[in-house]
mmCIF file of C-alpha atoms and ligand atoms in Angstrom:
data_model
loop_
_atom_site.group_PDB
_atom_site.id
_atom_site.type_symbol
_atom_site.label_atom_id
_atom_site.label_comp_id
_atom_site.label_asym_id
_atom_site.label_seq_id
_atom_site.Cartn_x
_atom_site.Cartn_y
_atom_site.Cartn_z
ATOM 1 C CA UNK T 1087 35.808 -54.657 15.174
ATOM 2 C CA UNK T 1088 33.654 -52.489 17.150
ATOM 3 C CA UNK T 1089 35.944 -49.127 17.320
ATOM 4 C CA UNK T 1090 36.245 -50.011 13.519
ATOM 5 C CA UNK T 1091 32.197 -49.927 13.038
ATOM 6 C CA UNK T 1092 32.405 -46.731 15.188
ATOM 7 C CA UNK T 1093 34.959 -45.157 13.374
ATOM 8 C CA UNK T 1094 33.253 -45.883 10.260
ATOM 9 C CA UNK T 1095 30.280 -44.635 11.622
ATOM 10 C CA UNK T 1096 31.702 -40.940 12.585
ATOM 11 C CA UNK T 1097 33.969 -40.497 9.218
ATOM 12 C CA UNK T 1098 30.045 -40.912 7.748
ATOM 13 C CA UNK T 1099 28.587 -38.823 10.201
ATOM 14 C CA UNK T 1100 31.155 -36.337 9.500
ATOM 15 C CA UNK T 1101 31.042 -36.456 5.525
ATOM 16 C CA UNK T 1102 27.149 -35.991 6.029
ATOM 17 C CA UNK T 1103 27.605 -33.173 7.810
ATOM 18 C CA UNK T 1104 30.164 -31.463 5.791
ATOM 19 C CA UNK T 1105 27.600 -32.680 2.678
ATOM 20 C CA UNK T 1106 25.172 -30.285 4.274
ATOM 21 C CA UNK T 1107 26.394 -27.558 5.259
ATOM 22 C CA UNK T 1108 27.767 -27.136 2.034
ATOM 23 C CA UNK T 1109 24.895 -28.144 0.097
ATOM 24 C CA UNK T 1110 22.731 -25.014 2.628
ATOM 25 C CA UNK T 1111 25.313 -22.636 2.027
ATOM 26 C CA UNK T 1112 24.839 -23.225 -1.873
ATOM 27 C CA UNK T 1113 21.400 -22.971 -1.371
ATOM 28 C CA UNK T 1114 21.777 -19.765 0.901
ATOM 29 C CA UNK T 1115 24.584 -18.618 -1.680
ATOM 30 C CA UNK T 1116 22.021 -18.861 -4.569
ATOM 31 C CA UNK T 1117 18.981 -17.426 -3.460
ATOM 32 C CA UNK T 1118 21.109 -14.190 -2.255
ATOM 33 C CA UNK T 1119 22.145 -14.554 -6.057
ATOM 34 C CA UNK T 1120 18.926 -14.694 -7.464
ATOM 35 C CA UNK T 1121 17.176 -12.005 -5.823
ATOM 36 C CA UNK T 1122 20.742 -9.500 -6.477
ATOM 37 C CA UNK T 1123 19.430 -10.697 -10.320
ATOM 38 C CA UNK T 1124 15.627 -10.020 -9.870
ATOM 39 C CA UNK T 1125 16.622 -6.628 -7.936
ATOM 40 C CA UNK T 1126 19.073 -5.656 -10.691
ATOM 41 C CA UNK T 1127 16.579 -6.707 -13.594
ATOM 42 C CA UNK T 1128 13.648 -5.092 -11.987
ATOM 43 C CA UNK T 1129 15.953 -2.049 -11.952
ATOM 44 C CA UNK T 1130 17.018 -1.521 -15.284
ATOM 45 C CA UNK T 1131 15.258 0.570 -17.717
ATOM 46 C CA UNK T 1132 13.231 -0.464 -20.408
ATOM 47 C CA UNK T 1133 14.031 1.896 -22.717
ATOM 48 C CA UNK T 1134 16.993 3.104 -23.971
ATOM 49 C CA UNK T 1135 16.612 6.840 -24.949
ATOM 50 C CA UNK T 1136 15.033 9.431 -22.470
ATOM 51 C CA UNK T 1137 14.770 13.529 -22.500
ATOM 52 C CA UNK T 1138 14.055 14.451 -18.606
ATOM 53 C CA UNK T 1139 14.573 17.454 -16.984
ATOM 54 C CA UNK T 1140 15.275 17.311 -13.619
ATOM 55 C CA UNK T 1141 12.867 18.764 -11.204
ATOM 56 C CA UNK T 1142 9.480 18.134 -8.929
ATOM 57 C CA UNK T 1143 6.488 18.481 -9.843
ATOM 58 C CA UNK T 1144 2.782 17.685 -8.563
ATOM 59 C CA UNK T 1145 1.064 16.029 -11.201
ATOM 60 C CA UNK T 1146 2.449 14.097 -14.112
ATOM 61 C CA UNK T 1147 0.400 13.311 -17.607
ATOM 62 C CA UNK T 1148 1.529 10.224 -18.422
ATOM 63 C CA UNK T 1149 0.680 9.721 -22.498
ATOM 64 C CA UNK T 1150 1.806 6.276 -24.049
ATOM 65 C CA UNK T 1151 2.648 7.126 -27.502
ATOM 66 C CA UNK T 1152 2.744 4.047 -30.569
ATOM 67 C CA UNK T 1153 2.255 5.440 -34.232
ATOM 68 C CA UNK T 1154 0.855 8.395 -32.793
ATOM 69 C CA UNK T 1155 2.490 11.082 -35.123
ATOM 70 C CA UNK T 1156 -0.786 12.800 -35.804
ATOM 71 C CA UNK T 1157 -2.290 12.603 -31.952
ATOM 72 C CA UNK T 1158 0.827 13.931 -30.405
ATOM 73 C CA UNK T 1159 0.691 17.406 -31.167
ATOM 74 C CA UNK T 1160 -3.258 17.391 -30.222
ATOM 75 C CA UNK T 1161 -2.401 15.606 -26.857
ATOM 76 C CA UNK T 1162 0.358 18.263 -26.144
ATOM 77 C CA UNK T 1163 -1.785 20.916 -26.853
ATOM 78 C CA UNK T 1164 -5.223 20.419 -25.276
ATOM 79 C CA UNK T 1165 -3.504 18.700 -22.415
ATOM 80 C CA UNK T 1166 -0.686 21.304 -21.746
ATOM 81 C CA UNK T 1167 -3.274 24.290 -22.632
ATOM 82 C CA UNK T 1168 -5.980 22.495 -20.045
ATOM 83 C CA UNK T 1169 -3.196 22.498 -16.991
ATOM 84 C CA UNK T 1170 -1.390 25.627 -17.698
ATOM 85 C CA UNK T 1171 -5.156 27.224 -17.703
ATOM 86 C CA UNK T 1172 -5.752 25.486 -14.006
ATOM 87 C CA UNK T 1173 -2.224 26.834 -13.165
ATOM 88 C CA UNK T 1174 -1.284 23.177 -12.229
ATOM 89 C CA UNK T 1175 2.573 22.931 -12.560
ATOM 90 C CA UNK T 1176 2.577 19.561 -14.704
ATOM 91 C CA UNK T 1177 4.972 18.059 -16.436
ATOM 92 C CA UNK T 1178 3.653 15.758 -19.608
ATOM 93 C CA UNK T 1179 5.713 12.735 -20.251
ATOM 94 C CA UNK T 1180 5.176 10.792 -23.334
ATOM 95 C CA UNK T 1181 5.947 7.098 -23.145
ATOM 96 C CA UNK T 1182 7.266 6.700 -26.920
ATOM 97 C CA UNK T 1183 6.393 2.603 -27.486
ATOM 98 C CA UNK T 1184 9.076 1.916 -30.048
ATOM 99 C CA UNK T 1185 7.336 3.565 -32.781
ATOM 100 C CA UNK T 1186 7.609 3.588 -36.518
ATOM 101 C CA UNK T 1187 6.596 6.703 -37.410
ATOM 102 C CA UNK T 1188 7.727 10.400 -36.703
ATOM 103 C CA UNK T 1189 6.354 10.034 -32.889
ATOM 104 C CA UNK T 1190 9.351 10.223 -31.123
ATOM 105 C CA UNK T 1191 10.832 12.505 -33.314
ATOM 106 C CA UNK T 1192 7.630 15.066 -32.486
ATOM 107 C CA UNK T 1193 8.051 14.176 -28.812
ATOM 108 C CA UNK T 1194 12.264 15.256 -29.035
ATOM 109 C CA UNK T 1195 10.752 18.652 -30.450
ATOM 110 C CA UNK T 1196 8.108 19.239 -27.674
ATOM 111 C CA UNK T 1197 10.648 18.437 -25.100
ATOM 112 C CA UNK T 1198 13.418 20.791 -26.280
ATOM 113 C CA UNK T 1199 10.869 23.644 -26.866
ATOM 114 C CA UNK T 1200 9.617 23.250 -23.406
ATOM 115 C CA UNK T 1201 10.270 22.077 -20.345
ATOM 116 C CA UNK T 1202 6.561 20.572 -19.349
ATOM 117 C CA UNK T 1203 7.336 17.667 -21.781
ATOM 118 C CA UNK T 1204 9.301 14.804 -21.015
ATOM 119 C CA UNK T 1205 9.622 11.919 -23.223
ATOM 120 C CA UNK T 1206 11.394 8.322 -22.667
ATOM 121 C CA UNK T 1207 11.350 5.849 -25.315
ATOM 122 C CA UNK T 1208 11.396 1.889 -25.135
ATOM 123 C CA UNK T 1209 13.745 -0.094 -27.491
ATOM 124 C CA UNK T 1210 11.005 -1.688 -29.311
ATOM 125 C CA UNK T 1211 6.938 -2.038 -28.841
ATOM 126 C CA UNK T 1212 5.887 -3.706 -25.848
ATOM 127 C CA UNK T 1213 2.461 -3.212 -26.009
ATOM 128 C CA UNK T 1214 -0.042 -0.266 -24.401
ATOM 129 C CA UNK T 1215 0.178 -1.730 -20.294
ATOM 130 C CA UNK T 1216 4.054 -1.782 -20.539
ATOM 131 C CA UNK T 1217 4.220 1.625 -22.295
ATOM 132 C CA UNK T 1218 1.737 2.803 -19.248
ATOM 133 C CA UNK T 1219 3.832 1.175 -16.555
ATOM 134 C CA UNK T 1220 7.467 2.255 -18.237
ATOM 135 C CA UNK T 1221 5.889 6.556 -17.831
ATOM 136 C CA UNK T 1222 4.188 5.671 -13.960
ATOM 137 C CA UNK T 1223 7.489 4.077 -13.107
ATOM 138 C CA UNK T 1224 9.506 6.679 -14.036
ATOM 139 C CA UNK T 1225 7.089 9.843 -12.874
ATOM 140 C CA UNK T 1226 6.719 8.305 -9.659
ATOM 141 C CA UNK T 1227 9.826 10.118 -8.253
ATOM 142 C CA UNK T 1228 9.522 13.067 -8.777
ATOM 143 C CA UNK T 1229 5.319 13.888 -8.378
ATOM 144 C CA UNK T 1230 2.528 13.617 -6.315
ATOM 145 C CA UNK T 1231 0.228 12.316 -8.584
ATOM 146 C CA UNK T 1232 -0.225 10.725 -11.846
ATOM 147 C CA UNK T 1233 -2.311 10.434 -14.314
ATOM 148 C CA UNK T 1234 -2.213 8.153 -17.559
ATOM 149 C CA UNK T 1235 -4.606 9.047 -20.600
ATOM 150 C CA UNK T 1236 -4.445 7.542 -23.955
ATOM 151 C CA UNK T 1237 -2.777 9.955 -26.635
ATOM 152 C CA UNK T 1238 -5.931 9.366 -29.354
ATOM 153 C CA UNK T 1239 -8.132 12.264 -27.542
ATOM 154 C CA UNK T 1240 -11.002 9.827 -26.919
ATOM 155 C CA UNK T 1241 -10.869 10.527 -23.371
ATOM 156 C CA UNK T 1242 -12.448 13.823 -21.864
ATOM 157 C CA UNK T 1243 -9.405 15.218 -20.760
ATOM 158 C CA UNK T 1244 -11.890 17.580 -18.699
ATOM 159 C CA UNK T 1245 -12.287 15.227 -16.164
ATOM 160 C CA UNK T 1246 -8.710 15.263 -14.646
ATOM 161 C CA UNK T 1247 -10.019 18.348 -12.765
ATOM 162 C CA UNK T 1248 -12.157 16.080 -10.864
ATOM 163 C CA UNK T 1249 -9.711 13.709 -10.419
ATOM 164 C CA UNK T 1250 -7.060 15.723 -9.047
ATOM 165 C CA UNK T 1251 -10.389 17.201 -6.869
ATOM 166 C CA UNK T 1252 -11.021 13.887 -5.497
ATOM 167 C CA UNK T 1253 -7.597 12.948 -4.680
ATOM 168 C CA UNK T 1254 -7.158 16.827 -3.024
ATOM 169 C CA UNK T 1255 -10.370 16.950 -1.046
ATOM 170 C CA UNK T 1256 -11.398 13.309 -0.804
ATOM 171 C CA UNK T 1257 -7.994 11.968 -0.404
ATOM 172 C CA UNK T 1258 -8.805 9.610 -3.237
ATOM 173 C CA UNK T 1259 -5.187 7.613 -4.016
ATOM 174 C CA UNK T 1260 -6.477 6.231 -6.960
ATOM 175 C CA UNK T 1261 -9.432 7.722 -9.051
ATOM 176 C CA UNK T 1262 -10.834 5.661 -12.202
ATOM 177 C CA UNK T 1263 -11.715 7.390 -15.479
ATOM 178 C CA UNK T 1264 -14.691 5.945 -17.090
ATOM 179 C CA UNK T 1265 -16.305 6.288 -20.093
ATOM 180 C CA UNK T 1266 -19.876 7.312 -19.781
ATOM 181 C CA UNK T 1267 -20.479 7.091 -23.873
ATOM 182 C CA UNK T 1268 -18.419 5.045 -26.314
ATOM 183 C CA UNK T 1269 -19.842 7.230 -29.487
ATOM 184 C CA UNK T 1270 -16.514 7.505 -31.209
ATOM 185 C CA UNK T 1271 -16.243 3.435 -31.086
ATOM 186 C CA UNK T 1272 -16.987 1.210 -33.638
ATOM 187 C CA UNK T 1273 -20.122 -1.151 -33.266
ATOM 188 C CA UNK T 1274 -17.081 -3.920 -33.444
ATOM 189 C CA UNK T 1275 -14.876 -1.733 -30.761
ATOM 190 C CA UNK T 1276 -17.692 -1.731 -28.409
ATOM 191 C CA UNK T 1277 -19.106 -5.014 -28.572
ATOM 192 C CA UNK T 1278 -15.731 -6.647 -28.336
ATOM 193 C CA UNK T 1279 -14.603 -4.039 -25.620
ATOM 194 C CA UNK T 1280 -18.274 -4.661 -23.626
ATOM 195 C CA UNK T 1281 -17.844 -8.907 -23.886
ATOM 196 C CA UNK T 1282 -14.166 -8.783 -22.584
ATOM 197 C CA UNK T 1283 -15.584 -6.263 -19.474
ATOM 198 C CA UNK T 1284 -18.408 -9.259 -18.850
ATOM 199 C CA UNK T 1285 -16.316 -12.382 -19.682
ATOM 200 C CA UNK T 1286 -13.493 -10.746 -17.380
ATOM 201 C CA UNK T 1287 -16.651 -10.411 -14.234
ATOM 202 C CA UNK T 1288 -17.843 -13.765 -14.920
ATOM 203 C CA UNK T 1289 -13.986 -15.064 -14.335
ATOM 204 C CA UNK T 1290 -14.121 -13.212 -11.113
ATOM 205 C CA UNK T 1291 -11.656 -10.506 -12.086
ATOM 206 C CA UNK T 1292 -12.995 -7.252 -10.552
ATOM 207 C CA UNK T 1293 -12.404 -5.272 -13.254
ATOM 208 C CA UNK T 1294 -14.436 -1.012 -13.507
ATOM 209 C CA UNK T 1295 -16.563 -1.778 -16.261
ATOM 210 C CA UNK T 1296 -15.514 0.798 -19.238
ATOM 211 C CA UNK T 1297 -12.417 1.947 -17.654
ATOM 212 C CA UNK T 1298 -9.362 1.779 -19.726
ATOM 213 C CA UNK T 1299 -6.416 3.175 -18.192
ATOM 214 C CA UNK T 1300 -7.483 6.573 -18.042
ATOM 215 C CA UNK T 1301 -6.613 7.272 -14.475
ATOM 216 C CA UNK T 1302 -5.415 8.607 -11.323
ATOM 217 C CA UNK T 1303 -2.554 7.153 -8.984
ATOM 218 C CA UNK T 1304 -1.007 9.039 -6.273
ATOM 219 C CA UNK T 1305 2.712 8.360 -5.943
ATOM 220 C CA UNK T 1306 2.700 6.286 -3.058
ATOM 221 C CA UNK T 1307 0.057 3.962 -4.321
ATOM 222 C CA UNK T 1308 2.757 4.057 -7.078
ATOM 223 C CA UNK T 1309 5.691 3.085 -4.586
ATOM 224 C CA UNK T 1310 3.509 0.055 -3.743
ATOM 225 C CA UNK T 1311 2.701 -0.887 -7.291
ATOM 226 C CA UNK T 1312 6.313 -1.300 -7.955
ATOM 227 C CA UNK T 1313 6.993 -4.343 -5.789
ATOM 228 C CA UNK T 1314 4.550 -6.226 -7.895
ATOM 229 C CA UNK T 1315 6.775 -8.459 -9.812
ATOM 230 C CA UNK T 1316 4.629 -9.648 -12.374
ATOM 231 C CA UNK T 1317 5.523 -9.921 -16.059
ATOM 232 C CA UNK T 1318 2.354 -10.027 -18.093
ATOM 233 C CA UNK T 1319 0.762 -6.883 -17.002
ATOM 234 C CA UNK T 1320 -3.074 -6.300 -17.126
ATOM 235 C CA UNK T 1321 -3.082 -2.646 -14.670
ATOM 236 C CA UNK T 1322 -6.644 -1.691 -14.600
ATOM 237 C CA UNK T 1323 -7.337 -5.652 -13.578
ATOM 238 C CA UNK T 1324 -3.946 -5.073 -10.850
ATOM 239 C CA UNK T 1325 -4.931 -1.333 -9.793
ATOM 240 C CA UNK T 1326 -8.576 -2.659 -7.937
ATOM 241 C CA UNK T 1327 -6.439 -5.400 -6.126
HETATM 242 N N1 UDP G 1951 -0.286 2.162 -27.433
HETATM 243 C C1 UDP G 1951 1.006 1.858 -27.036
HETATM 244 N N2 UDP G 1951 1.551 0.672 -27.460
HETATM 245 C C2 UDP G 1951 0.874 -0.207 -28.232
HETATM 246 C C3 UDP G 1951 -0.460 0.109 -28.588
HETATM 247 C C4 UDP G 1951 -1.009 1.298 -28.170
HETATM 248 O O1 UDP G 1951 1.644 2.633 -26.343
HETATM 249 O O2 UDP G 1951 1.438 -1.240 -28.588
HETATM 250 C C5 UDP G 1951 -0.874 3.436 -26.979
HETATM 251 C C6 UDP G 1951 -1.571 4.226 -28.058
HETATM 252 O O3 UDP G 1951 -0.700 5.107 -28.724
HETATM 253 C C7 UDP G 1951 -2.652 4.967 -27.276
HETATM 254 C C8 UDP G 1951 -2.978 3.992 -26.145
HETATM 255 O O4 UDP G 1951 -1.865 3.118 -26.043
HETATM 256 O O5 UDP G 1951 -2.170 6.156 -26.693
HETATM 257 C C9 UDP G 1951 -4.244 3.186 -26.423
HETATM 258 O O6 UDP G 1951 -4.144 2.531 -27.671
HETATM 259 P P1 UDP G 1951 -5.400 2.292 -28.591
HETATM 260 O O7 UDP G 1951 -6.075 3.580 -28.843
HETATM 261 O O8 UDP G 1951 -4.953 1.492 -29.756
HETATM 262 O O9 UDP G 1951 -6.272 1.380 -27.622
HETATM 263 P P2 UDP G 1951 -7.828 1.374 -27.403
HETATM 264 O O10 UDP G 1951 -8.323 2.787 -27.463
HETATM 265 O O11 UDP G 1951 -8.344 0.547 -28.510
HETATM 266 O O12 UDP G 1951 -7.993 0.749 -26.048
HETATM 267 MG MG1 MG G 1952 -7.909 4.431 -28.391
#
C-alpha cells in the first residue's frame, strides 16, 4: 500500500512538473511572440506612398500637410527661400495627412522639381501629432536636426535661425518655439487655446505655455523618442518629459 501511495505520489509529482515547464515555456514562447509583433508593428510605416531621395542632410523642415492646397506653395517658398539664403543644406519634408484636396498632388510637384522636398503620405488622416511624428520618424535618419512647423505660416519661420543657434552654440537638443502674440487667432482660438494651456498646468502636465509644435529636436533626442510606445500621442506634453 505504501510503494502504491508513493508511486502515486511521483507519477503526480512528475505530471506537475511536466504541467510547468510546459505551461513557462508557453509563457516564455509568447512573450518572445508578442514583442516580435510590437517590434514588427512599431516598424511598419504609416503611410503608404513616399517620394525620398536618398541622402544626408543637417536639418530637416518637417511640415504636416491636411487640406493645405493653398499653404503649401507659401510654406515651400518662404521656408526653402529662408534656408537656401542661410546656405543651410535642408531638406523640407511634407507629412501629407491623407488629404482631400490637391495637397499631395502639389507636394509630388515640389518633390520632382527639386530635390530639397520630400514628401510621404499617410493612408488616411490621423490627426496633426501623428502627421508630426510620421515626418520626425522618418527624418531622423538621415539629419542632425529637426524641426516641425505648421504649414498655415502662423509661425515666424524667422526664428529657426535661433533655434538651430541654440542647438549649435548652446548645445540645446531640443529648442521650443513659442508664440509671443496670437494676433492672427480668433478671440475663440485663443481663449480655448489659453484654457487648455491652464487646465493642462492645473492637471500637473508640464506643458510650455503657447507652444504648439513649432520646434527643435536633435536626432538623437529623436532616437530616444522612438522607444516611446505610446498610442495616443500628445508631443509637446511628451517632448518636456
Ligand atoms: N494638420 C494635420 N492633420 C490634421 C489637422 C491638421 O496634419 O488632421 C496639420 C495642418 O495642415 C497644419 C498643422 O497640422 O499644418 C496645424 O493644424 P491647424 O492649423 O489646424 O492647428 P492649429 O493652428 O489650430 O493648432
Ligand atoms: Mg494653425
Amino acid at each position: 500500500m505504501f510503494e502504491f501511495v508513493k508511486c502515486f505520489y511521483t507519477v503526480v509529482g512528475a505530471l506537475f512538473v511536466i504541467y510547468l515547464l510546459g505551461y513557462s515555456t508557453f509563457l516564455i514562447a509568447s512573450v518572445i511572440a508578442g514583442s516580435l509583433d510590437l517590434y514588427k508593428e512599431s516598424n511598419k510605416r504609416r503611410y503608404h506612398n513616399e517620394i525620398s531621395h536618398d541622402y544626408y542632410v543637417p536639418v530637416s523642415i518637417v511640415v504636416p500637410a491636411y487640406n493645405e492646397e493653398e499653404s503649401v506653395p507659401l510654406a515651400a517658398r518662404t521656408i526653402g527661400g529662408l534656408l537656401a539664403e542661410a546656405d543651410i543644406p535642408y531638406e523640407l519634408l511634407f507629412v501629407n495627412d491623407g488629404s482631400r484636396d490637391k495637397t499631395w498632388e502639389l507636394i509630388t510637384g515640389f518633390a520632382k522639381e527639386d530635390e530639397h522636398f520630400i514628401g510621404i503620405s499617410q493612408s488616411r488622416n490621423r490627426g496633426h501629432q501623428n502627421a508630426v511624428l510620421a515626418g520626425l520618424m522618418e527624418a531622423k535618419d538621415k539629419c542632425d536636426i529637426t524641426i516641425s512647423i505648421d504649414c498655415d505660416g502662423q509661425d515666424d519661420i524667422n526664428a529657426m535661425d535661433a533655434m538651430v543657434d541654440a542647438y549649435v552654440n548652446d548645445g540645446c537638443e531640443v529648442v521650443y518655439g513659442v508664440r509671443s502674440k496670437r494676433d492672427t487667432d480668433t478671440f475663440f482660438k485663443r481663449f480655448t487655446a489659453e484654457s487648455f494651456y491652464k487646465l493642462l498646468n492645473a492637471m500637473g502636465a508640464e506643458g510650455v505655455y503657447n507652444h504648439a509644435d513649432y520646434r527643435l529636436m536633435s536626432a538623437r533626442v529623436l532616437h530616444e523618442f522612438a522607444n516611446f510606445k505610446e498610442v495616443n500621442l500628445f508631443l509637446r506634453g511628451m517632448v518636456p518629459l
